[in-house]
mmCIF file of C-alpha atoms and ligand atoms in Angstrom:
data_model
loop_
_atom_site.group_PDB
_atom_site.id
_atom_site.type_symbol
_atom_site.label_atom_id
_atom_site.label_comp_id
_atom_site.label_asym_id
_atom_site.label_seq_id
_atom_site.Cartn_x
_atom_site.Cartn_y
_atom_site.Cartn_z
ATOM 1 C CA MET A 1 -20.026 40.014 -45.864
ATOM 2 C CA ASN A 2 -16.341 39.563 -45.066
ATOM 3 C CA GLN A 3 -15.260 38.086 -41.731
ATOM 4 C CA GLU A 4 -14.610 41.440 -40.008
ATOM 5 C CA THR A 5 -18.019 42.789 -41.016
ATOM 6 C CA VAL A 6 -19.693 39.623 -39.728
ATOM 7 C CA ILE A 7 -17.887 39.876 -36.379
ATOM 8 C CA ASP A 8 -18.939 43.550 -36.096
ATOM 9 C CA GLU A 9 -22.503 42.558 -36.903
ATOM 10 C CA VAL A 10 -22.561 39.944 -34.097
ATOM 11 C CA ARG A 11 -21.148 42.525 -31.668
ATOM 12 C CA ARG A 12 -23.833 44.982 -32.719
ATOM 13 C CA MET A 13 -26.576 42.416 -32.264
ATOM 14 C CA LEU A 14 -25.238 41.590 -28.785
ATOM 15 C CA GLU A 15 -25.192 45.286 -27.861
ATOM 16 C CA GLN A 16 -28.756 45.790 -29.093
ATOM 17 C CA SER A 17 -30.100 42.810 -27.149
ATOM 18 C CA ARG A 18 -31.402 42.746 -23.617
ATOM 19 C CA ARG A 19 -31.740 39.001 -23.092
ATOM 20 C CA VAL A 20 -29.545 36.531 -24.953
ATOM 21 C CA VAL A 21 -29.833 32.742 -25.024
ATOM 22 C CA ILE A 22 -26.883 30.671 -26.167
ATOM 23 C CA PHE A 23 -27.603 27.188 -27.483
ATOM 24 C CA THR A 24 -24.682 24.808 -27.981
ATOM 25 C CA GLY A 25 -23.976 21.475 -29.623
ATOM 26 C CA ALA A 26 -21.063 19.103 -29.967
ATOM 27 C CA GLY A 27 -19.179 21.527 -32.274
ATOM 28 C CA VAL A 28 -18.345 23.755 -29.281
ATOM 29 C CA SER A 29 -16.213 20.974 -27.807
ATOM 30 C CA THR A 30 -14.335 19.675 -30.874
ATOM 31 C CA GLU A 31 -11.568 22.243 -30.250
ATOM 32 C CA SER A 32 -11.175 20.576 -26.828
ATOM 33 C CA GLY A 33 -10.510 17.257 -28.577
ATOM 34 C CA ILE A 34 -13.999 15.752 -28.101
ATOM 35 C CA PRO A 35 -15.289 14.514 -31.468
ATOM 36 C CA ASP A 36 -18.777 15.560 -32.555
ATOM 37 C CA PHE A 37 -21.322 13.098 -33.902
ATOM 38 C CA ARG A 38 -21.706 13.987 -37.531
ATOM 39 C CA SER A 39 -18.386 15.348 -38.813
ATOM 40 C CA PRO A 40 -16.079 12.867 -40.612
ATOM 41 C CA GLY A 41 -14.318 10.784 -37.932
ATOM 42 C CA GLY A 42 -17.129 11.587 -35.465
ATOM 43 C CA ILE A 43 -18.516 9.097 -32.986
ATOM 44 C CA TRP A 44 -21.237 7.753 -35.276
ATOM 45 C CA THR A 45 -18.723 6.630 -37.854
ATOM 46 C CA LYS A 46 -17.394 4.234 -35.173
ATOM 47 C CA TYR A 47 -20.450 3.214 -33.136
ATOM 48 C CA GLN A 48 -24.127 2.693 -33.884
ATOM 49 C CA PRO A 49 -25.978 4.275 -30.942
ATOM 50 C CA ILE A 50 -27.558 1.896 -28.410
ATOM 51 C CA ASP A 51 -31.212 2.773 -27.946
ATOM 52 C CA PHE A 52 -32.600 3.171 -24.416
ATOM 53 C CA ARG A 53 -34.998 0.233 -24.890
ATOM 54 C CA GLU A 54 -32.088 -2.031 -25.816
ATOM 55 C CA PHE A 55 -30.223 -0.856 -22.700
ATOM 56 C CA ILE A 56 -33.204 -1.758 -20.511
ATOM 57 C CA SER A 57 -34.007 -5.081 -22.139
ATOM 58 C CA SER A 58 -30.589 -6.594 -22.815
ATOM 59 C CA GLU A 59 -27.730 -7.273 -20.397
ATOM 60 C CA GLU A 60 -25.352 -7.575 -23.355
ATOM 61 C CA SER A 61 -26.369 -4.062 -24.533
ATOM 62 C CA ARG A 62 -25.720 -2.707 -21.026
ATOM 63 C CA ARG A 63 -22.311 -4.407 -21.018
ATOM 64 C CA GLU A 64 -21.499 -2.942 -24.456
ATOM 65 C CA THR A 65 -22.694 0.517 -23.314
ATOM 66 C CA TRP A 66 -20.278 0.425 -20.370
ATOM 67 C CA ARG A 67 -17.392 -0.876 -22.542
ATOM 68 C CA ARG A 68 -17.923 2.091 -24.905
ATOM 69 C CA LYS A 69 -18.322 4.538 -22.046
ATOM 70 C CA ILE A 70 -14.932 3.510 -20.655
ATOM 71 C CA ALA A 71 -13.288 3.707 -24.111
ATOM 72 C CA VAL A 72 -14.747 7.161 -24.850
ATOM 73 C CA ASP A 73 -13.932 8.500 -21.391
ATOM 74 C CA GLU A 74 -10.328 7.323 -21.626
ATOM 75 C CA ALA A 75 -10.068 9.332 -24.860
ATOM 76 C CA VAL A 76 -11.799 12.526 -23.683
ATOM 77 C CA SER A 77 -11.603 12.766 -19.882
ATOM 78 C CA GLN A 78 -8.560 15.092 -20.049
ATOM 79 C CA ALA A 79 -10.482 17.620 -22.190
ATOM 80 C CA GLN A 80 -10.344 21.244 -21.036
ATOM 81 C CA PRO A 81 -12.640 24.157 -21.936
ATOM 82 C CA ASN A 82 -11.451 25.890 -25.143
ATOM 83 C CA ARG A 83 -11.565 29.480 -26.405
ATOM 84 C CA GLY A 84 -15.209 29.093 -27.496
ATOM 85 C CA HIS A 85 -16.250 27.933 -23.995
ATOM 86 C CA ARG A 86 -14.263 30.778 -22.434
ATOM 87 C CA ALA A 87 -15.880 33.356 -24.750
ATOM 88 C CA ILE A 88 -19.372 32.069 -23.862
ATOM 89 C CA SER A 89 -18.465 32.168 -20.170
ATOM 90 C CA HIS A 90 -17.312 35.781 -20.637
ATOM 91 C CA LEU A 91 -20.655 36.739 -22.223
ATOM 92 C CA VAL A 92 -22.511 35.113 -19.316
ATOM 93 C CA ALA A 93 -20.339 36.986 -16.799
ATOM 94 C CA GLN A 94 -21.208 40.267 -18.552
ATOM 95 C CA GLY A 95 -24.812 39.635 -17.536
ATOM 96 C CA LYS A 96 -26.650 39.627 -20.860
ATOM 97 C CA VAL A 97 -26.918 35.877 -21.314
ATOM 98 C CA SER A 98 -29.837 34.513 -19.322
ATOM 99 C CA SER A 99 -28.912 30.896 -20.000
ATOM 100 C CA VAL A 100 -26.842 28.449 -21.962
ATOM 101 C CA ILE A 101 -28.972 25.643 -23.327
ATOM 102 C CA THR A 102 -26.675 22.775 -24.239
ATOM 103 C CA GLN A 103 -26.970 19.420 -25.943
ATOM 104 C CA ASN A 104 -23.478 18.603 -24.696
ATOM 105 C CA ILE A 105 -22.887 16.100 -21.956
ATOM 106 C CA ASP A 106 -19.232 16.889 -21.273
ATOM 107 C CA GLY A 107 -19.619 19.394 -18.418
ATOM 108 C CA LEU A 108 -17.182 21.840 -20.096
ATOM 109 C CA HIS A 109 -19.517 24.846 -19.795
ATOM 110 C CA GLN A 110 -19.514 24.350 -16.013
ATOM 111 C CA ARG A 111 -15.729 23.922 -16.043
ATOM 112 C CA SER A 112 -15.375 27.215 -17.973
ATOM 113 C CA GLY A 113 -16.888 29.000 -14.959
ATOM 114 C CA ILE A 114 -20.551 29.381 -15.931
ATOM 115 C CA PRO A 115 -22.731 29.018 -12.810
ATOM 116 C CA GLU A 116 -24.714 25.752 -12.745
ATOM 117 C CA GLU A 117 -28.045 27.605 -12.570
ATOM 118 C CA LYS A 118 -27.365 29.292 -15.929
ATOM 119 C CA ILE A 119 -26.855 25.960 -17.738
ATOM 120 C CA ILE A 120 -29.718 23.868 -19.088
ATOM 121 C CA GLU A 121 -28.571 20.371 -20.054
ATOM 122 C CA LEU A 122 -31.035 18.869 -22.535
ATOM 123 C CA HIS A 123 -29.212 15.569 -22.907
ATOM 124 C CA GLY A 124 -27.955 15.113 -19.375
ATOM 125 C CA ASN A 125 -24.379 14.887 -18.146
ATOM 126 C CA GLY A 126 -21.857 12.154 -18.915
ATOM 127 C CA THR A 127 -19.410 13.004 -16.148
ATOM 128 C CA TYR A 128 -21.314 10.895 -13.610
ATOM 129 C CA ALA A 129 -23.898 8.084 -13.538
ATOM 130 C CA ALA A 130 -27.254 7.540 -11.837
ATOM 131 C CA CYS A 131 -29.666 4.735 -10.971
ATOM 132 C CA LEU A 132 -32.591 4.685 -13.402
ATOM 133 C CA GLU A 133 -34.967 3.728 -10.550
ATOM 134 C CA CYS A 134 -34.016 5.792 -7.477
ATOM 135 C CA ALA A 135 -31.725 8.426 -9.114
ATOM 136 C CA GLN A 136 -28.878 7.704 -6.663
ATOM 137 C CA ARG A 137 -25.727 9.333 -8.071
ATOM 138 C CA TYR A 138 -22.603 7.224 -8.752
ATOM 139 C CA GLU A 139 -19.082 8.369 -9.652
ATOM 140 C CA LEU A 140 -17.593 6.936 -12.834
ATOM 141 C CA GLY A 141 -14.170 6.037 -11.408
ATOM 142 C CA ASP A 142 -15.683 3.524 -8.953
ATOM 143 C CA LEU A 143 -17.997 2.041 -11.595
ATOM 144 C CA PHE A 144 -15.203 1.718 -14.175
ATOM 145 C CA ALA A 145 -12.917 -0.082 -11.705
ATOM 146 C CA ALA A 146 -15.630 -2.608 -10.803
ATOM 147 C CA PHE A 147 -16.637 -3.125 -14.451
ATOM 148 C CA LYS A 148 -13.056 -3.695 -15.573
ATOM 149 C CA ALA A 149 -12.687 -6.363 -12.854
ATOM 150 C CA HIS A 150 -15.655 -8.557 -13.880
ATOM 151 C CA GLU A 151 -17.503 -6.945 -16.853
ATOM 152 C CA GLU A 152 -20.826 -6.959 -14.965
ATOM 153 C CA PRO A 153 -23.043 -3.946 -15.848
ATOM 154 C CA PRO A 154 -23.505 -2.009 -12.591
ATOM 155 C CA VAL A 155 -26.721 -2.353 -10.578
ATOM 156 C CA CYS A 156 -27.861 -0.074 -7.745
ATOM 157 C CA GLU A 157 -28.510 -1.238 -4.172
ATOM 158 C CA CYS A 158 -32.219 -0.750 -4.957
ATOM 159 C CA GLY A 159 -31.928 -3.169 -7.896
ATOM 160 C CA GLY A 160 -32.200 -0.492 -10.626
ATOM 161 C CA PHE A 161 -29.814 -0.341 -13.568
ATOM 162 C CA ILE A 162 -27.074 2.276 -13.307
ATOM 163 C CA LYS A 163 -26.519 4.347 -16.447
ATOM 164 C CA SER A 164 -24.412 7.340 -17.392
ATOM 165 C CA ALA A 165 -26.576 10.398 -16.498
ATOM 166 C CA THR A 166 -27.134 11.173 -20.186
ATOM 167 C CA ILE A 167 -30.278 10.940 -22.287
ATOM 168 C CA SER A 168 -30.030 8.100 -24.831
ATOM 169 C CA PHE A 169 -32.070 7.858 -28.007
ATOM 170 C CA GLY A 170 -35.470 6.496 -26.988
ATOM 171 C CA GLN A 171 -35.166 7.816 -23.408
ATOM 172 C CA PRO A 172 -37.669 10.443 -22.227
ATOM 173 C CA MET A 173 -36.341 14.007 -22.273
ATOM 174 C CA PRO A 174 -35.742 15.649 -18.863
ATOM 175 C CA VAL A 175 -38.998 17.468 -18.105
ATOM 176 C CA GLU A 176 -37.619 20.380 -16.071
ATOM 177 C CA ALA A 177 -34.762 21.116 -18.509
ATOM 178 C CA MET A 178 -37.224 21.098 -21.423
ATOM 179 C CA ARG A 179 -39.605 23.426 -19.556
ATOM 180 C CA ARG A 180 -36.812 25.880 -18.741
ATOM 181 C CA ALA A 181 -35.417 25.771 -22.298
ATOM 182 C CA GLN A 182 -38.866 26.526 -23.719
ATOM 183 C CA ALA A 183 -39.377 29.450 -21.317
ATOM 184 C CA GLU A 184 -35.910 30.865 -22.074
ATOM 185 C CA SER A 185 -36.449 30.538 -25.839
ATOM 186 C CA LEU A 186 -39.743 32.420 -25.527
ATOM 187 C CA SER A 187 -38.300 35.275 -23.484
ATOM 188 C CA CYS A 188 -35.049 36.113 -25.304
ATOM 189 C CA ASP A 189 -34.489 38.750 -27.968
ATOM 190 C CA LEU A 190 -31.324 37.138 -29.365
ATOM 191 C CA PHE A 191 -30.786 33.388 -29.726
ATOM 192 C CA ILE A 192 -27.340 32.197 -30.817
ATOM 193 C CA ALA A 193 -26.999 28.552 -31.896
ATOM 194 C CA ILE A 194 -23.365 27.424 -31.881
ATOM 195 C CA GLY A 195 -21.809 24.173 -33.106
ATOM 196 C CA SER A 196 -24.945 22.167 -33.734
ATOM 197 C CA SER A 197 -26.114 20.548 -36.943
ATOM 198 C CA LEU A 198 -29.658 21.305 -35.642
ATOM 199 C CA VAL A 199 -31.030 17.938 -36.701
ATOM 200 C CA VAL A 200 -31.545 16.300 -33.269
ATOM 201 C CA TYR A 201 -35.109 16.911 -32.044
ATOM 202 C CA PRO A 202 -36.660 18.066 -29.780
ATOM 203 C CA ALA A 203 -33.483 20.062 -28.935
ATOM 204 C CA ALA A 204 -33.367 21.643 -32.393
ATOM 205 C CA SER A 205 -36.897 23.008 -31.975
ATOM 206 C CA PHE A 206 -35.711 25.820 -29.647
ATOM 207 C CA PRO A 207 -34.084 28.093 -32.286
ATOM 208 C CA ALA A 208 -37.388 28.072 -34.194
ATOM 209 C CA VAL A 209 -39.408 28.698 -30.994
ATOM 210 C CA ALA A 210 -37.264 31.775 -30.296
ATOM 211 C CA LYS A 211 -37.415 33.074 -33.863
ATOM 212 C CA GLN A 212 -41.172 32.597 -34.158
ATOM 213 C CA ASN A 213 -41.606 34.562 -30.936
ATOM 214 C CA GLY A 214 -39.777 37.590 -32.302
ATOM 215 C CA SER A 215 -36.178 36.925 -31.259
ATOM 216 C CA ARG A 216 -33.332 37.369 -33.698
ATOM 217 C CA LEU A 217 -31.481 34.181 -34.557
ATOM 218 C CA VAL A 218 -27.759 33.776 -35.241
ATOM 219 C CA ILE A 219 -26.287 30.409 -36.273
ATOM 220 C CA LEU A 220 -22.533 29.801 -35.953
ATOM 221 C CA ASN A 221 -21.504 26.465 -37.420
ATOM 222 C CA ARG A 222 -18.758 25.277 -39.756
ATOM 223 C CA GLU A 223 -21.300 23.707 -42.104
ATOM 224 C CA PRO A 224 -24.773 24.774 -43.194
ATOM 225 C CA THR A 225 -27.575 23.599 -40.887
ATOM 226 C CA ASP A 226 -31.185 22.647 -41.524
ATOM 227 C CA LEU A 227 -32.390 25.906 -39.888
ATOM 228 C CA ASP A 228 -30.205 28.407 -41.773
ATOM 229 C CA TYR A 229 -33.262 29.599 -43.711
ATOM 230 C CA LEU A 230 -34.740 30.942 -40.421
ATOM 231 C CA ALA A 231 -31.636 32.819 -39.285
ATOM 232 C CA ASP A 232 -30.987 36.560 -39.385
ATOM 233 C CA LEU A 233 -27.280 35.820 -39.637
ATOM 234 C CA VAL A 234 -25.414 32.594 -40.498
ATOM 235 C CA LEU A 235 -21.681 32.302 -39.842
ATOM 236 C CA ASN A 236 -19.997 29.277 -41.424
ATOM 237 C CA LEU A 237 -16.851 29.801 -39.385
ATOM 238 C CA GLU A 238 -14.713 28.111 -36.705
ATOM 239 C CA ILE A 239 -16.167 28.624 -33.232
ATOM 240 C CA GLY A 240 -13.126 29.395 -31.036
ATOM 241 C CA PRO A 241 -11.507 32.073 -33.249
ATOM 242 C CA THR A 242 -14.888 33.619 -34.117
ATOM 243 C CA LEU A 243 -16.217 33.925 -30.552
ATOM 244 C CA GLY A 244 -12.725 34.918 -29.414
ATOM 245 C CA ASN A 245 -12.775 37.811 -31.893
ATOM 246 C CA VAL A 246 -16.323 38.809 -30.968
ATOM 247 C CA THR A 247 -15.556 38.932 -27.235
ATOM 248 C CA GLY A 248 -11.833 39.721 -27.153
ATOM 249 C CA VAL A 249 -11.262 36.531 -25.128
ATOM 250 C CA GLU A 250 -8.092 34.472 -25.834
HETATM 251 P P1 NAD B 1 -23.535 17.296 -34.397
HETATM 252 O O1 NAD B 1 -22.330 16.414 -34.403
HETATM 253 O O2 NAD B 1 -24.762 16.839 -35.098
HETATM 254 O O3 NAD B 1 -23.159 18.717 -35.025
HETATM 255 C C1 NAD B 1 -21.985 19.389 -34.669
HETATM 256 C C2 NAD B 1 -21.808 20.504 -35.690
HETATM 257 O O4 NAD B 1 -20.711 21.294 -35.254
HETATM 258 C C3 NAD B 1 -21.472 20.000 -37.101
HETATM 259 O O5 NAD B 1 -22.405 20.531 -38.022
HETATM 260 C C4 NAD B 1 -20.048 20.532 -37.368
HETATM 261 O O6 NAD B 1 -19.893 21.009 -38.673
HETATM 262 C C5 NAD B 1 -19.939 21.663 -36.378
HETATM 263 N N1 NAD B 1 -18.584 21.884 -35.860
HETATM 264 C C6 NAD B 1 -17.757 20.966 -35.311
HETATM 265 N N2 NAD B 1 -16.632 21.562 -34.871
HETATM 266 C C7 NAD B 1 -16.754 22.879 -35.187
HETATM 267 C C8 NAD B 1 -15.913 24.009 -34.991
HETATM 268 N N3 NAD B 1 -14.728 23.906 -34.378
HETATM 269 N N4 NAD B 1 -16.342 25.218 -35.451
HETATM 270 C C9 NAD B 1 -17.548 25.332 -36.084
HETATM 271 N N5 NAD B 1 -18.394 24.295 -36.267
HETATM 272 C C10 NAD B 1 -17.994 23.094 -35.818
HETATM 273 O O7 NAD B 1 -23.795 17.660 -32.892
HETATM 274 P P2 NAD B 1 -25.133 18.119 -32.158
HETATM 275 O O8 NAD B 1 -25.933 18.999 -33.038
HETATM 276 O O9 NAD B 1 -24.702 18.594 -30.832
HETATM 277 O O10 NAD B 1 -25.945 16.747 -31.984
HETATM 278 C C11 NAD B 1 -25.321 15.569 -31.588
HETATM 279 C C12 NAD B 1 -25.734 14.979 -30.250
HETATM 280 O O11 NAD B 1 -24.605 14.300 -29.741
HETATM 281 C C13 NAD B 1 -26.072 15.976 -29.204
HETATM 282 O O12 NAD B 1 -27.353 15.721 -28.855
HETATM 283 C C14 NAD B 1 -25.134 15.731 -28.008
HETATM 284 O O13 NAD B 1 -25.925 15.345 -26.893
HETATM 285 C C15 NAD B 1 -24.305 14.548 -28.365
HETATM 286 N N6 NAD B 1 -22.834 14.731 -28.298
HETATM 287 C C16 NAD B 1 -22.270 15.474 -27.302
HETATM 288 C C17 NAD B 1 -20.891 15.667 -27.277
HETATM 289 C C18 NAD B 1 -20.300 16.482 -26.166
HETATM 290 O O14 NAD B 1 -20.878 16.537 -25.081
HETATM 291 N N7 NAD B 1 -19.171 17.154 -26.391
HETATM 292 C C19 NAD B 1 -20.074 15.109 -28.266
HETATM 293 C C20 NAD B 1 -20.691 14.336 -29.284
HETATM 294 C C21 NAD B 1 -22.077 14.173 -29.289
#
């Protein structure tokens, strides 16, 4: 299929569907200047991830986590939603998309105008921090200033460790977000996975849950993914221009 035919096919599938779920990964935000994990030059080529157990057990790991957090945030905090985010927001506003399930932690779907209640964050949100004991929310600017002054990993008034409100490897998945994502995947008739290598589990289980329950599955990703064999349509294309063409959004 040439590119125009593929775009027409996605439009047709959207028209034929009554309930669409959009599932996004780091690839949606690369056009905003936020590197993904697995492409060349991605975050993993620079840093080995710090496991949640290491964060809990070692003050030096907590210090290193906060050093990295500051370095990454200085590089990406100016990021703005891109054409792909805007196109997804447009589809949500049209009323067919029941939810956007995201692995991203950058808050750019919210910033593109999608209502908070339509977004399911599987891996948390890196735009703020929280106490691991009492869940008290903390703003990053205050924490960064204090950390830069004395390099002490932040601790809550209750004594709990403060951590970016993201889900690290080894950390339990958020129960309510997982429950909602499962329910949405079971009740859609079109599931579109965008910008994810579909190798991080349990997040990557949702496209298969949807497909096995009778939904159609579309995968839009620059590279092949592990779940292409399940898909009704695979688009190895760039996200912004492709979704822009599908929706007419600039
Ligand atoms: P991933 O890095 O494993 O996969 C991203 C995929 O997107 C790659 O296969 C790549 O080929 C594709 N891609 C990148 N830019 C693209 C573009 N412009 N057009 C089309 N395809 C493009 O990411 P993942 O599957 O989301 O898993 C990594 C984990 O890292 C996630 O769990 C997420 O929580 C976290 N993460 C989040 C962010 C963010 O919030 N923006 C950034 C990096 C990592």
